[in-house]
Short mmCIF file of C-alpha atoms in Angstrom, two decimals:
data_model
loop_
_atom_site.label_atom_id
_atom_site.label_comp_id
_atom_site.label_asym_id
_atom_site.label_seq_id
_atom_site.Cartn_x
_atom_site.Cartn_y
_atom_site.Cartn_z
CA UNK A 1 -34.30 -62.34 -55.66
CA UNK A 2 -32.51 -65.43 -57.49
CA UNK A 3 -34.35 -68.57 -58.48
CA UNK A 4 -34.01 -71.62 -56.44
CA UNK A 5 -31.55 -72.79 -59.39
CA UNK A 6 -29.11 -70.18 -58.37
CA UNK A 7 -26.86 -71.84 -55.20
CA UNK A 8 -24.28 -69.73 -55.19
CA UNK A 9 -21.94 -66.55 -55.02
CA UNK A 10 -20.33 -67.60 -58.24
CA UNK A 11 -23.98 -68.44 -59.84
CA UNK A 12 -25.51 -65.44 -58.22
CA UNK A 13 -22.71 -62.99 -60.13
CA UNK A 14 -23.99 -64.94 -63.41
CA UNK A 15 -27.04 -64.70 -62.84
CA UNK A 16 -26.98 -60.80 -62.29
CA UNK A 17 -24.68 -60.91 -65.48
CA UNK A 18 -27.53 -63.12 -67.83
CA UNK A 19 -29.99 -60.26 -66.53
CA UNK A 20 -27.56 -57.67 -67.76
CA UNK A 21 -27.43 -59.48 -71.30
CA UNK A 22 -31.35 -59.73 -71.01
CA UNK A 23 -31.63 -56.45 -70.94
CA UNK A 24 -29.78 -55.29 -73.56
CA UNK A 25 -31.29 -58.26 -75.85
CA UNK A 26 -34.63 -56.86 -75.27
CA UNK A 27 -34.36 -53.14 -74.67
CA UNK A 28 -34.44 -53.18 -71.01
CA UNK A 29 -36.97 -55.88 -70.18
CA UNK A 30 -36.26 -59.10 -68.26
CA UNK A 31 -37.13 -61.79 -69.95
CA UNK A 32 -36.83 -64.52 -67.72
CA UNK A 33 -36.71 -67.69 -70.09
CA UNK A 34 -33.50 -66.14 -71.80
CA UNK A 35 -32.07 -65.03 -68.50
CA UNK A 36 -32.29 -68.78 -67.43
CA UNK A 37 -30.76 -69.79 -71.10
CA UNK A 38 -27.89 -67.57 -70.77
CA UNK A 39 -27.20 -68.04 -66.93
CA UNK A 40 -26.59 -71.82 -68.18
CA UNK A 41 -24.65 -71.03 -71.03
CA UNK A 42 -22.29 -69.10 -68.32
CA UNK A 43 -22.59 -71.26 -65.83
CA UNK A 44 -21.56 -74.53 -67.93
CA UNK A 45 -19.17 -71.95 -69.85
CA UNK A 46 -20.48 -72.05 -73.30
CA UNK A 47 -20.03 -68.56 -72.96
CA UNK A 48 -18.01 -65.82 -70.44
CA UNK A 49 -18.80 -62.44 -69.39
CA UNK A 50 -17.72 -59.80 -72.34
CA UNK A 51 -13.95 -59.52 -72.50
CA UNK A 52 -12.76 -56.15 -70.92
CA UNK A 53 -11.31 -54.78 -73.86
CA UNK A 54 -14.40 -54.74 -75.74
CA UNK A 55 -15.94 -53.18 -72.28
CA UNK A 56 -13.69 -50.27 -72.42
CA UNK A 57 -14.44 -49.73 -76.09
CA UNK A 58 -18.48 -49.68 -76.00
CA UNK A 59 -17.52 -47.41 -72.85
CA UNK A 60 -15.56 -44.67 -74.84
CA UNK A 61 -18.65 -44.41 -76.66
CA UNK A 62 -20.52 -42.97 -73.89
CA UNK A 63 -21.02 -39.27 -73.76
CA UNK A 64 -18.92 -38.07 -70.68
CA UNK A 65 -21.93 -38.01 -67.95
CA UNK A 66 -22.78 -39.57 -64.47
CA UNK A 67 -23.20 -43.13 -64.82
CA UNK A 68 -25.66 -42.74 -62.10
CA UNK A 69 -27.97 -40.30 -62.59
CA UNK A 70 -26.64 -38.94 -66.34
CA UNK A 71 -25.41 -35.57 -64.92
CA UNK A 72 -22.89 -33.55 -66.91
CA UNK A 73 -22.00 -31.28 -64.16
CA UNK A 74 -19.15 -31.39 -61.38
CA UNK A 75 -18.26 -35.14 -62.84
CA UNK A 76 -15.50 -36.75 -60.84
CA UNK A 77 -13.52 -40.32 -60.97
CA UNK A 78 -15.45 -42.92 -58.98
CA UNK A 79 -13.97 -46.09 -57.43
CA UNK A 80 -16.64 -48.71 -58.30
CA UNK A 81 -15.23 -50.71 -55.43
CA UNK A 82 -14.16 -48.09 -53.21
CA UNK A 83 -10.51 -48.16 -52.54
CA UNK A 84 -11.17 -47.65 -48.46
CA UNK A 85 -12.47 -51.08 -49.15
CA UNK A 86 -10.31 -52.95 -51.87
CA UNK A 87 -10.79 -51.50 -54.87
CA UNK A 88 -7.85 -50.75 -57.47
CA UNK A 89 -7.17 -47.50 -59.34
CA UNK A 90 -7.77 -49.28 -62.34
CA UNK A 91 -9.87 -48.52 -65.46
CA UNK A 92 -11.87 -51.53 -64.67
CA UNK A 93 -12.86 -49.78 -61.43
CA UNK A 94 -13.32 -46.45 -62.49
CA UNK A 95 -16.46 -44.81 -63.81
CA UNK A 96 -17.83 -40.62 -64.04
CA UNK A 97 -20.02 -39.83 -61.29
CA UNK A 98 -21.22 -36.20 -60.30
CA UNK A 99 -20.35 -35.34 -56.90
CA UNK A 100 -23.91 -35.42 -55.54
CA UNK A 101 -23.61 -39.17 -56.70
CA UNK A 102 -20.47 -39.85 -55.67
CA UNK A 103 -20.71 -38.19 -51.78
CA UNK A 104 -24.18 -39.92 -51.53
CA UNK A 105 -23.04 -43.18 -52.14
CA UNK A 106 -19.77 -42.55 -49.99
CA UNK A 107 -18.26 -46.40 -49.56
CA UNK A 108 -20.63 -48.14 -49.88
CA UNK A 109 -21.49 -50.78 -52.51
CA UNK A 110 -23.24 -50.05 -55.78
CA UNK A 111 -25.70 -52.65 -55.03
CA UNK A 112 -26.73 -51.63 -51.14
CA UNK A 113 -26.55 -47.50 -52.35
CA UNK A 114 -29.19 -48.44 -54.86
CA UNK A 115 -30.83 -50.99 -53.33
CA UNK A 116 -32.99 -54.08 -54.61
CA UNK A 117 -36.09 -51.62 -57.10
CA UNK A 118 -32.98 -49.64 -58.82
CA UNK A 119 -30.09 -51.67 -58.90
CA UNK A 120 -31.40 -53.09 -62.41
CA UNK A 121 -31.45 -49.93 -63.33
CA UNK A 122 -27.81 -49.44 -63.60
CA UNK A 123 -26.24 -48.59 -66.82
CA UNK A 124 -25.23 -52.27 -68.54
CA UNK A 125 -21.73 -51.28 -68.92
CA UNK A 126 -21.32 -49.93 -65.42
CA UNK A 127 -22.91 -52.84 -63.79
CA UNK A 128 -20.79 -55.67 -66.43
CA UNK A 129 -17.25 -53.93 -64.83
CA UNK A 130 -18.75 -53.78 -60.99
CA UNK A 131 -19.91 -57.44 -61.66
CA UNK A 132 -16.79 -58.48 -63.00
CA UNK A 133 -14.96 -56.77 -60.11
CA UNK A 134 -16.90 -58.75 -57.71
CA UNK A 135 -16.18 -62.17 -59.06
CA UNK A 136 -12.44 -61.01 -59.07
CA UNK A 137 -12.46 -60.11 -55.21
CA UNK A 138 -14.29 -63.38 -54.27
CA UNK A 139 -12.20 -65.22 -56.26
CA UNK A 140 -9.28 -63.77 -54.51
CA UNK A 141 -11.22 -64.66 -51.36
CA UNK A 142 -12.24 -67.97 -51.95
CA UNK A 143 -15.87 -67.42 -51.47
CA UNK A 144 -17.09 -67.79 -55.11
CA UNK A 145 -18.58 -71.27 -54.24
CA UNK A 146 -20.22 -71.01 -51.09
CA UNK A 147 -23.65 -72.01 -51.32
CA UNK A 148 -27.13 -70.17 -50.62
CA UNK A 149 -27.10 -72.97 -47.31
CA UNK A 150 -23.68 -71.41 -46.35
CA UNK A 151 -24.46 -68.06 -46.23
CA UNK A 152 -24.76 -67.61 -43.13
CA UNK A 153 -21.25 -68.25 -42.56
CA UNK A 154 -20.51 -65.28 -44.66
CA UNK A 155 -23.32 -63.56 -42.69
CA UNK A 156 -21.32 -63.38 -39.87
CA UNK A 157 -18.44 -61.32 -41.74
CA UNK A 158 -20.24 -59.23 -43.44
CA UNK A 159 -19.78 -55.63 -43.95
CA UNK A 160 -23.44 -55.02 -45.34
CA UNK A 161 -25.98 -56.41 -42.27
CA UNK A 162 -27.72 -53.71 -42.47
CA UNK A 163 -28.81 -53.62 -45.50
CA UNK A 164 -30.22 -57.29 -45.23
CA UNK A 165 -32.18 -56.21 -42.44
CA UNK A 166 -33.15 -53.10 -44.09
CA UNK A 167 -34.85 -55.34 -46.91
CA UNK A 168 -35.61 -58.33 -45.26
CA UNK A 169 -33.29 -60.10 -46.72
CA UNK A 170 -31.22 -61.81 -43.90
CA UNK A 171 -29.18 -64.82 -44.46
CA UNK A 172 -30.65 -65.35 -47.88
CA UNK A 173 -28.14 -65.14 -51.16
CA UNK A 174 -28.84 -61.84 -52.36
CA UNK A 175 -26.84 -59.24 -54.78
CA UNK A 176 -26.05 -57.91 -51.26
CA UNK A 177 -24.03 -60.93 -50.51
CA UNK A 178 -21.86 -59.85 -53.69
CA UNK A 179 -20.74 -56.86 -51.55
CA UNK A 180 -20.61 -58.78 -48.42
CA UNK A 181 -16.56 -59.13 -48.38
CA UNK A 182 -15.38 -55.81 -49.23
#
């Protein structure tokens, strides 16, 4: 869960991103004083999240496998944001998943799929573009700035109660509440 520093959907997304950065600084390992750096640096805008360009390039890199579970077989397109609920047919929303992936995770989010032990362990490119597509459809929504006090508001349109429930997690500001709108 966020720190008591992190008030809001806009600050949650950054703080998900500063993890990301964390651990690719340190080979996969939180380190939680340079998470806290680098969430301030984003939040105050020192510095954004990488450009998408540069995304797209590191991503071409990749061998050709399941960003999921690194399967090679029976790959398909995936919709990071499912397009039942929002999500574009572009290449910022598109990833290789194997079908077992891919029909598993049906339509839901990345983040209630995986749930809160393996979220983190999401490839850092993946999760950068799924992060980025997030702050994109609350910023469309105009619910990038409602705070951890709010969230119950949101609560109540929520497509992802469930979940919550599921992990205890009800009207608290979770990663779950970056799903919560689409």
């Amino acid at each position: 869960m966020p720190p008591k520093y992190v008030k809001t959907i806009r600050e949650e997304i950054l703080y998900e991103y500063a993890k990301l950065m964390s651990r690719t600084v340190f080979r996969g390992k939180l380190n939680y004083g340079f998470i806290t750096d680098r969430f301030k640096a984003l939040r105050n805008r020192q510095i954004t999240m990488s450009g998408t360009n540069r995304e797209w390039q590191r991503e071409q890199e990749l061998p050709q496998e399941c960003v999921f579970c690194g399967s090679r077989e029976e790959l398909q397109i995936d919709h990071l944001i499912p397009r039942k609920r929002g999500g574009s047919d572009s290449a910022d929303n598109i990833v290789w998943s194997c079908r077992s992936c891919n029909s598993s995770r049906g339509d839901r989010g990345i983040f209630e799929w995986l749930g809160l032990k393996k979220k983190d362990n999401l490839h850092r490119l993946v999760a950068g573009k799924y992060l980025k597509e997030l702050y994109d459809l609350h910023d469309k929504a105009g619910t990038l700035d409602i705070a951890s006090q709010e969230i119950g508001d949101l609560c109540k349109r929520c497509k992802n109660g469930a979940v919550c429930i599921q992990w205890g997690k009800e009207e608290e500001l979770t990663c779950f509440c970056l799903e919560s709108i689409f």
